[in-house]
Short mmCIF file of C-alpha atoms and ligand atoms in Angstrom, two decimals:
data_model
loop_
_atom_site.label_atom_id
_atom_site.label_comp_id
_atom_site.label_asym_id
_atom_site.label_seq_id
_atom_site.Cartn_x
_atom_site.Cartn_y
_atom_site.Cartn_z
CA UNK F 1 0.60 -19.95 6.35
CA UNK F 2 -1.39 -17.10 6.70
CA UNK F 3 -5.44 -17.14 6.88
CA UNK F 4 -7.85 -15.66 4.48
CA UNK F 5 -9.20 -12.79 6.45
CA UNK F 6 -11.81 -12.04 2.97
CA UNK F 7 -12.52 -14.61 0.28
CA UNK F 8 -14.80 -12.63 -2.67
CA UNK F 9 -16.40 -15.32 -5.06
CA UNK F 10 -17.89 -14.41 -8.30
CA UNK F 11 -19.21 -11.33 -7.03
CA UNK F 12 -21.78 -9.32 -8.95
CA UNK F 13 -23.04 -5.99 -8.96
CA UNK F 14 -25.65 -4.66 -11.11
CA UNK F 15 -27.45 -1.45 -11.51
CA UNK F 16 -30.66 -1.80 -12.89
CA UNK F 17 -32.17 1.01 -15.92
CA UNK F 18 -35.70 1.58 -15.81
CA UNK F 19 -37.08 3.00 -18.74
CA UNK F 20 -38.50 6.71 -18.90
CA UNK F 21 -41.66 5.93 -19.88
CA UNK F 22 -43.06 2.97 -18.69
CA UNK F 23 -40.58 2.32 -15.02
CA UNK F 24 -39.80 -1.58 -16.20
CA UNK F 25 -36.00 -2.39 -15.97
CA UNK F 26 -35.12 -2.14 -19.71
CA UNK F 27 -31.51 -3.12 -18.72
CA UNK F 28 -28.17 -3.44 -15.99
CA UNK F 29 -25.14 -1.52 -15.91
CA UNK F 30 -22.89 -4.07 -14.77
CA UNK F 31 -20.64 -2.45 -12.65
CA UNK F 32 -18.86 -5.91 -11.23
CA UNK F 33 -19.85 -8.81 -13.15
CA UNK F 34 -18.64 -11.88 -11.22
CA UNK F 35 -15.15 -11.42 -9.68
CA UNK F 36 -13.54 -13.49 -7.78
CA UNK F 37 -10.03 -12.83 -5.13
CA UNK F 38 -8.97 -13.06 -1.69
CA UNK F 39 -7.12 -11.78 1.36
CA UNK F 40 -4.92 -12.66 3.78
CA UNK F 41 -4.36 -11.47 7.37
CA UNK F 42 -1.57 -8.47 6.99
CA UNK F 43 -1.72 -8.20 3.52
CA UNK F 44 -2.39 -5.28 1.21
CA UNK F 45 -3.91 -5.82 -1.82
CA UNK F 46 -3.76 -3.13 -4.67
CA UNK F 47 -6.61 -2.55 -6.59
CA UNK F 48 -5.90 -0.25 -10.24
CA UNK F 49 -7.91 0.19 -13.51
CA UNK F 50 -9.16 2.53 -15.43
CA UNK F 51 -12.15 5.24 -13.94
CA UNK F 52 -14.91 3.38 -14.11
CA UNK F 53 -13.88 -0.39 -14.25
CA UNK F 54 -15.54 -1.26 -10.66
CA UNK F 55 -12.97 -0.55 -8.52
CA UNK F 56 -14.86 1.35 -5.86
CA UNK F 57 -17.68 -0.14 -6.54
CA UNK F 58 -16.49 -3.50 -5.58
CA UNK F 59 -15.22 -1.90 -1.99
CA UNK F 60 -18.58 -0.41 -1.46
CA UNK F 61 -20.35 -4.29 -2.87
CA UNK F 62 -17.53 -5.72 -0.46
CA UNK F 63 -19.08 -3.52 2.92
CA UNK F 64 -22.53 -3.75 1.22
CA UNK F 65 -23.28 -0.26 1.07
CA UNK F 66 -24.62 -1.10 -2.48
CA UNK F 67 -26.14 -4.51 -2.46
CA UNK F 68 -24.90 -7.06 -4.22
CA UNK F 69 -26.81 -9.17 -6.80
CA UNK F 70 -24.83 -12.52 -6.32
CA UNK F 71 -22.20 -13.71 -5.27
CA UNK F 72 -20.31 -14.00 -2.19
CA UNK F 73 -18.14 -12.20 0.41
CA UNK F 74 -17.21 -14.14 3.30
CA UNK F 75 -15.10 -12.38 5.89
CA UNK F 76 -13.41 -14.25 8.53
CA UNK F 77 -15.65 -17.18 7.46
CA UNK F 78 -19.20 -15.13 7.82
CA UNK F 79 -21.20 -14.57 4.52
CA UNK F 80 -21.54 -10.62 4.53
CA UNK F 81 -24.58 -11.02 2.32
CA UNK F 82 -26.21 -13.34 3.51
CA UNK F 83 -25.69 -11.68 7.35
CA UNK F 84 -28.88 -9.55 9.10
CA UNK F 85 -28.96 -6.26 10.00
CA UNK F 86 -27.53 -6.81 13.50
CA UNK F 87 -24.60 -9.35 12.08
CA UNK F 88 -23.75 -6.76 9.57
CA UNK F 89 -22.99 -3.40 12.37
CA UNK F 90 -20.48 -6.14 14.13
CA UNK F 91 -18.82 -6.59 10.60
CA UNK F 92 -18.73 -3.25 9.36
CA UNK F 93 -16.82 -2.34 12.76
CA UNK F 94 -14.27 -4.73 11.63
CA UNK F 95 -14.12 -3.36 8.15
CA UNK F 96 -13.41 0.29 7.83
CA UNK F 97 -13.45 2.46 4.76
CA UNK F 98 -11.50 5.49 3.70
CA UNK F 99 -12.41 7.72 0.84
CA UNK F 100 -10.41 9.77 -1.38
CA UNK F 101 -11.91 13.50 -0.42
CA UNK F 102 -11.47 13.91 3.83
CA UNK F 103 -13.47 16.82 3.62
CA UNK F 104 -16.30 15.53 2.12
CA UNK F 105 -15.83 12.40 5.23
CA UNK F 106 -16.17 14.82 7.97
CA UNK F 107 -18.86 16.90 9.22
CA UNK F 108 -17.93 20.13 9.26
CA UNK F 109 -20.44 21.60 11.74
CA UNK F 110 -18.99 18.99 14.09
CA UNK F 111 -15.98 19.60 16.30
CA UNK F 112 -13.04 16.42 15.24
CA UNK F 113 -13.43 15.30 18.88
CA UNK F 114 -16.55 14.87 19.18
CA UNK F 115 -16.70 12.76 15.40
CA UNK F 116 -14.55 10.31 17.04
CA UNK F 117 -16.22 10.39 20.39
CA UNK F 118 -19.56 9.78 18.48
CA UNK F 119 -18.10 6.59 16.31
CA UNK F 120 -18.06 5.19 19.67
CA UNK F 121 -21.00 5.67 20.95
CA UNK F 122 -22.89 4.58 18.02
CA UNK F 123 -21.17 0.98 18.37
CA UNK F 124 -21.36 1.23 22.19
CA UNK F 125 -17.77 1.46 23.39
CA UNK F 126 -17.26 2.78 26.75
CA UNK F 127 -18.60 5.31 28.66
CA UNK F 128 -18.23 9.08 27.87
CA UNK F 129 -14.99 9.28 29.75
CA UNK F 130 -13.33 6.22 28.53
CA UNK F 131 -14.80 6.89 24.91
CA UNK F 132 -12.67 10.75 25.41
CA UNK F 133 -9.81 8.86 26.23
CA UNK F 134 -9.87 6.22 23.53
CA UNK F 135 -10.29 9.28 20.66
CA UNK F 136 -7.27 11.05 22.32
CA UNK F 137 -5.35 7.80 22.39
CA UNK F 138 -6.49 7.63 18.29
CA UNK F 139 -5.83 11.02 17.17
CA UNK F 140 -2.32 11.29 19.25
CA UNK F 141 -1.59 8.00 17.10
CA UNK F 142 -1.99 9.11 13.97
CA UNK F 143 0.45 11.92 14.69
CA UNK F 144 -2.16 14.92 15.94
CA UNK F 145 -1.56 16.73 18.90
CA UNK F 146 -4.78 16.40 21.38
CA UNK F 147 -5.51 19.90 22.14
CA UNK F 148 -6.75 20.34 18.32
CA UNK F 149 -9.91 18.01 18.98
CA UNK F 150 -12.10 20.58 19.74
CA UNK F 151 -11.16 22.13 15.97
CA UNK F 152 -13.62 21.99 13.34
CA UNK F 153 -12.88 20.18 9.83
CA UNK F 154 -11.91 23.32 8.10
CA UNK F 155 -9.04 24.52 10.74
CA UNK F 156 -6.79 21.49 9.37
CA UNK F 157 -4.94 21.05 5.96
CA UNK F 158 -6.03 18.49 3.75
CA UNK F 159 -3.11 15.61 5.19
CA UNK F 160 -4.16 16.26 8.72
CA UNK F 161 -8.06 15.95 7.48
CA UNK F 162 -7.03 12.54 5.73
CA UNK F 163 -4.91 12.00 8.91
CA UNK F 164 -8.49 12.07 11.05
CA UNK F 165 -10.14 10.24 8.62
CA UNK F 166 -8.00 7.35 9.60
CA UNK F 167 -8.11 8.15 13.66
CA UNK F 168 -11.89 7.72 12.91
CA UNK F 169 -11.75 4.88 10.73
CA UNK F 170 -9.42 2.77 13.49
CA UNK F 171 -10.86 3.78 16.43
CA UNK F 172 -13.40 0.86 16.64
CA UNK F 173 -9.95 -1.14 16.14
CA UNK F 174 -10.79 -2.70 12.65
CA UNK F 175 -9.17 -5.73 11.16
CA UNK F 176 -9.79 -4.43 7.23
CA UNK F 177 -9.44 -0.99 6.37
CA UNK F 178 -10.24 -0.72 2.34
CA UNK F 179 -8.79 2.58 1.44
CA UNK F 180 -10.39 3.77 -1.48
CA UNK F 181 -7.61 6.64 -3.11
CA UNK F 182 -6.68 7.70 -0.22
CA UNK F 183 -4.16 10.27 -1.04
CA UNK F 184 -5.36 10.94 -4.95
CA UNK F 185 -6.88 14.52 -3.06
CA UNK F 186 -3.44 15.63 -1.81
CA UNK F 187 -0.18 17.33 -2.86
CA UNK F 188 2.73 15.02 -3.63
CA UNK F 189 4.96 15.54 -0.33
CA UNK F 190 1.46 14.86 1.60
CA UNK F 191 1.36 11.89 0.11
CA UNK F 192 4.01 10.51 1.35
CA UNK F 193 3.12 11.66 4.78
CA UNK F 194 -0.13 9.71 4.63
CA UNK F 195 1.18 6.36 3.27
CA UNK F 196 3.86 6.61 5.57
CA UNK F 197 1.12 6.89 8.19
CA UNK F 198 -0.81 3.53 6.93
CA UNK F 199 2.19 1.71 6.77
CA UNK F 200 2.77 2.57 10.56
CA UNK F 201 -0.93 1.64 11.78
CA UNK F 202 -0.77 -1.53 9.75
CA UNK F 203 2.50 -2.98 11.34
CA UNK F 204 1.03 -1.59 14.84
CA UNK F 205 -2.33 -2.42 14.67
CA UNK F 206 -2.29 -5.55 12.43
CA UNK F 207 -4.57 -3.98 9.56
CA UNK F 208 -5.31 -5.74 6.36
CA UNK F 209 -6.02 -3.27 3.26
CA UNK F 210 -7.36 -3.15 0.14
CA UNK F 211 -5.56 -0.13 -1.62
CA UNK F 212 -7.47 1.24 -4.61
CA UNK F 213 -5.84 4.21 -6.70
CA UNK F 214 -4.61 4.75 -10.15
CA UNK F 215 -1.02 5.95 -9.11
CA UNK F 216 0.80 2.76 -10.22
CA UNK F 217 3.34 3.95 -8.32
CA UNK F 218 1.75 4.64 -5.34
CA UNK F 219 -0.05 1.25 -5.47
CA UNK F 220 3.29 -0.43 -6.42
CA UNK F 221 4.92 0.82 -3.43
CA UNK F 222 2.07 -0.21 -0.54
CA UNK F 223 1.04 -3.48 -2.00
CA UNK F 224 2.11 -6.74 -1.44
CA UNK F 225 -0.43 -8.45 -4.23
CA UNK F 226 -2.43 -6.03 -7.14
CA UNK F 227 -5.78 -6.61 -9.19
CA UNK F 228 -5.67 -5.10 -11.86
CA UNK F 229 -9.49 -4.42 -13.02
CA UNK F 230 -11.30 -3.43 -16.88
CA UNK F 231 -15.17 -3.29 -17.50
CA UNK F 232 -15.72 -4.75 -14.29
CA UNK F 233 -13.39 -7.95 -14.15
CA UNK F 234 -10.08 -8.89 -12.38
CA UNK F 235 -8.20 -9.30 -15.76
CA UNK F 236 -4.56 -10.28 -14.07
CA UNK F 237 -4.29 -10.86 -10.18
CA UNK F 238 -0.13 -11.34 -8.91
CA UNK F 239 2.28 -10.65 -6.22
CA UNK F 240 3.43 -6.69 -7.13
CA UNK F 241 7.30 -7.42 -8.13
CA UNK F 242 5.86 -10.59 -9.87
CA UNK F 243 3.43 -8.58 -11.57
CA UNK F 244 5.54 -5.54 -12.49
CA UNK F 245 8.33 -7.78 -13.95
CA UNK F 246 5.95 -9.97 -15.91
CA UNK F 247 3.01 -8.37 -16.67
CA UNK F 248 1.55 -11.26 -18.84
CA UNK F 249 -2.37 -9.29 -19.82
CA UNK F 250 -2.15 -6.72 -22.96
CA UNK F 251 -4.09 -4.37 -20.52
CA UNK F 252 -1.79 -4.59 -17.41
CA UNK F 253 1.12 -4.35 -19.69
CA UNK F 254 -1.29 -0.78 -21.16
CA UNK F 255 -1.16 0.27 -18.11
CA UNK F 256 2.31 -0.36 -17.09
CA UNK F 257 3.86 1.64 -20.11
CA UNK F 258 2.12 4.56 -19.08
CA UNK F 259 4.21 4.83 -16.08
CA UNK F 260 6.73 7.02 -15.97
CA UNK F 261 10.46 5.95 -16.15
CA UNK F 262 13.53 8.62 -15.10
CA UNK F 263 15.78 5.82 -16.47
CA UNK F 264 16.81 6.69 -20.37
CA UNK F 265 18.69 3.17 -20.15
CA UNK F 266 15.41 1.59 -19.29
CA UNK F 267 12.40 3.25 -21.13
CA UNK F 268 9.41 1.07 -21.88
CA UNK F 269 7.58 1.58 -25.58
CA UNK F 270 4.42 3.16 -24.67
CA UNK F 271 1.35 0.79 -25.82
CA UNK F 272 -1.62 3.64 -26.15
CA UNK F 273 -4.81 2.02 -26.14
CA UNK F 274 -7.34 3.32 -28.77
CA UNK F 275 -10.64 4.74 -28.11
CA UNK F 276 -12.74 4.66 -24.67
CA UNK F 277 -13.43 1.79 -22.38
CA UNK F 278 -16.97 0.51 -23.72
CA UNK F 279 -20.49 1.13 -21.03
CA UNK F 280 -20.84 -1.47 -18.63
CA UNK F 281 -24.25 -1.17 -19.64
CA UNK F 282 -23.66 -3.01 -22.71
CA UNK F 283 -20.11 -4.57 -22.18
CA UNK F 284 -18.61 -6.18 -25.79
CA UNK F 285 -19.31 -10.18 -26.17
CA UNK F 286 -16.39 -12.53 -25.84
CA UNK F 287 -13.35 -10.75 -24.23
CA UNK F 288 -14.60 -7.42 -22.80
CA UNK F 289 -10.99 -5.73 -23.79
CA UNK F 290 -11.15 -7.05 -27.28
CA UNK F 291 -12.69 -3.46 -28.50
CA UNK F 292 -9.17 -2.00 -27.66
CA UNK F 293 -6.61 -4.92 -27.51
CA UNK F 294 -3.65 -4.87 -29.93
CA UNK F 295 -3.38 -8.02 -30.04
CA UNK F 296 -7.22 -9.39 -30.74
CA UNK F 297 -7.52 -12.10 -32.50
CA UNK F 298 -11.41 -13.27 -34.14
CA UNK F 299 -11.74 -15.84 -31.39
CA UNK F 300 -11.71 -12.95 -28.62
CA UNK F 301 -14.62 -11.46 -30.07
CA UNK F 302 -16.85 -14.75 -29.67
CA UNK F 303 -15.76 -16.46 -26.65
CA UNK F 304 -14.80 -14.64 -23.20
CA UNK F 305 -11.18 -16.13 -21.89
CA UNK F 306 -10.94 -18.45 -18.83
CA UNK F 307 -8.38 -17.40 -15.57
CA UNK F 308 -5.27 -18.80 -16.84
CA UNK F 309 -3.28 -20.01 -13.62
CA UNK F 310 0.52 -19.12 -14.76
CA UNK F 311 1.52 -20.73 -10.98
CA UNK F 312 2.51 -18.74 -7.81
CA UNK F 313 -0.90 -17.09 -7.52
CA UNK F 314 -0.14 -15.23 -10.95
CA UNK F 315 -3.65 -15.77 -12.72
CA UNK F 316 -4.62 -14.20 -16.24
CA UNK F 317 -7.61 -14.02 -18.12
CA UNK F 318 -6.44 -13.82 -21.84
CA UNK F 319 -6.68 -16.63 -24.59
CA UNK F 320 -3.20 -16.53 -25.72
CA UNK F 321 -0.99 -16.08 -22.42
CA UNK F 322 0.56 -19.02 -23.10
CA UNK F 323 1.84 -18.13 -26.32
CA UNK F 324 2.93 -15.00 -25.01
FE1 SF4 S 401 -6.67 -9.28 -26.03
FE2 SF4 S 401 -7.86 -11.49 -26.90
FE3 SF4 S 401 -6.31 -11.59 -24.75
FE4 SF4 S 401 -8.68 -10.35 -24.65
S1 SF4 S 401 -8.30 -12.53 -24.98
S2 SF4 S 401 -6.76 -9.61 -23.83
S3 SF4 S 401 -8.77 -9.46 -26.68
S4 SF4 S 401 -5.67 -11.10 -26.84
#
């Protein structure tokens, strides 16, 4: 049985509104409002939801770049929030993250070289000779020739920018990489190229990931479990084929029947979902997708469902699952 590498329990983030007038907080957005999942060692675990559900704003909670307001995030058995400054560099060298533009990652005044060279130094790692030779070793791995390192930024296409993201984001050997749409900036056939490329350095390296993007077919294909997130909740959490032959939440199944099928034979009835997801400032009492479920009943608009456990980690948060 594998380990937990990251256990996340009932994690909160909140944004706090300060009035225009007099600067009192006058309310929160709640961007995560107490969610709850975990990881194990070689696993990746899909992340999808609507823009603006909490998606990346859990992965930056998780790395606390944005601080969290409760909750906790304990990786390999150390509480990230509760860890000091110094704690904190040692785990953030562990845990890596990738974001969706690789132009807007890199520096362009700075030569690619020296951006990996200079990872290394901030964290300490060898001396300038050995630090050269680890960023060749890095950049040669992820498929670039070495003789480009003294290139700037601009001088690559976008897969071979998203290509030394990933050189930079392994280089201080990581154990979590949380890849926030990695490949939702690039043309199809790059695509490919690049999740190709992850799958490599995860069997090689031994990485964990958490995969956030709104392809479901993309996320489908890398993941071995998927969240699927709305208004800032984990409303269904499964193993992928589970979850894509049983959706069992009226949003994952949304979501699902949006994807698109070549198959005549096997076309899904589209469920469109009416209107907008509601502000996380002010997120709907009782259950937060009641505003646009089709299948609502009076009870979701009082009383917020509990995680349903439907048994091989398949867990839903919908009052009538069971009747499903
Ligand atoms: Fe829809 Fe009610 Fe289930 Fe929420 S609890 S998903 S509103 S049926």
């Amino acid at each position: 049985m594998q380990e937990n590498i990251l256990e996340i329990k009932d994690l909160k983030i909140h944004f706090p509104i300060k009035g225009k007038i007099i600067p009192r907080v006058v309310g929160n957005v709640k961007a995560v409002d107490g969610i709850s999942f975990s990881i194990k060692q070689g696993e990746t675990l899909g992340l999808v939801g609507e823009s603006g559900c909490g998606k990346s704003t859990t992965s930056r909670g998780i790395l606390r770049l944005i601080e969290p307001k409760a909750g906790q995030v304990i990786f390999e058995g150390k509480d990230v929030i509760k860890s000091s400054k110094k704690e904190l560099k040692e785990i953030r060298k562990k845990m890596q993250l990738v974001f969706q533009d690789p132009f807007a990652s890199l520096n362009p005044k700075m030569r690619v070289g020296d951006m990996l060279e200079e990872v290394l130094y901030v964290h300490r790692i060898g001396n300038p000779k050995e630090r050269k030779k680890i960023a060749e070793n890095y950049f040669e791995m992820v498929g670039l020739n070495k003789k480009y390192m003294t290139r700037f930024p601009h001088e690559f296409s976008g897969g071979q920018r998203q290509r030394i993201v990933f050189a930079r984001a392994i280089a201080l050997n990581p154990k979590l990489v949380i890849c926030d749409e990695p490949v939702s900036a690039l043309d199809v056939s790059i695509q490919a190229q690049i999740i190709n490329l992850m799958e490599e350095l995860k069997n090689r390296l031994g990485l964990t990931y958490i995969f956030i993007a709104h392809d479901l077919s993309v996320v489908k294909h890398v993941s071995d479990r998927i969240a699927v997130m709305y208004l800032g909740k984990i409303v269904e959490i499964a193993d992928t084929e589970e979850l894509f032959a049983n959706p069992r939440h009226p949003y994952t199944k949304a979501l699902f029947s949006a994807i698109p099928v070549c198959d005549p034979e096997n076309k899904v009835k589209k469920i469109t979902l009416e209107g907008d997801m509601p502000s996380p400032l002010d997120p709907p009492k009782g259950c937060r997708f009641h505003t646009r479920c089709y299948k609502a009943k009076d009870i979701c608009k009082e009383k917020a469902p509990q995680e349903i456990d439907l048994g091989g980690g398949h867990l839903v948060s919908c009052h009538f699952v069971k009747n499903d």
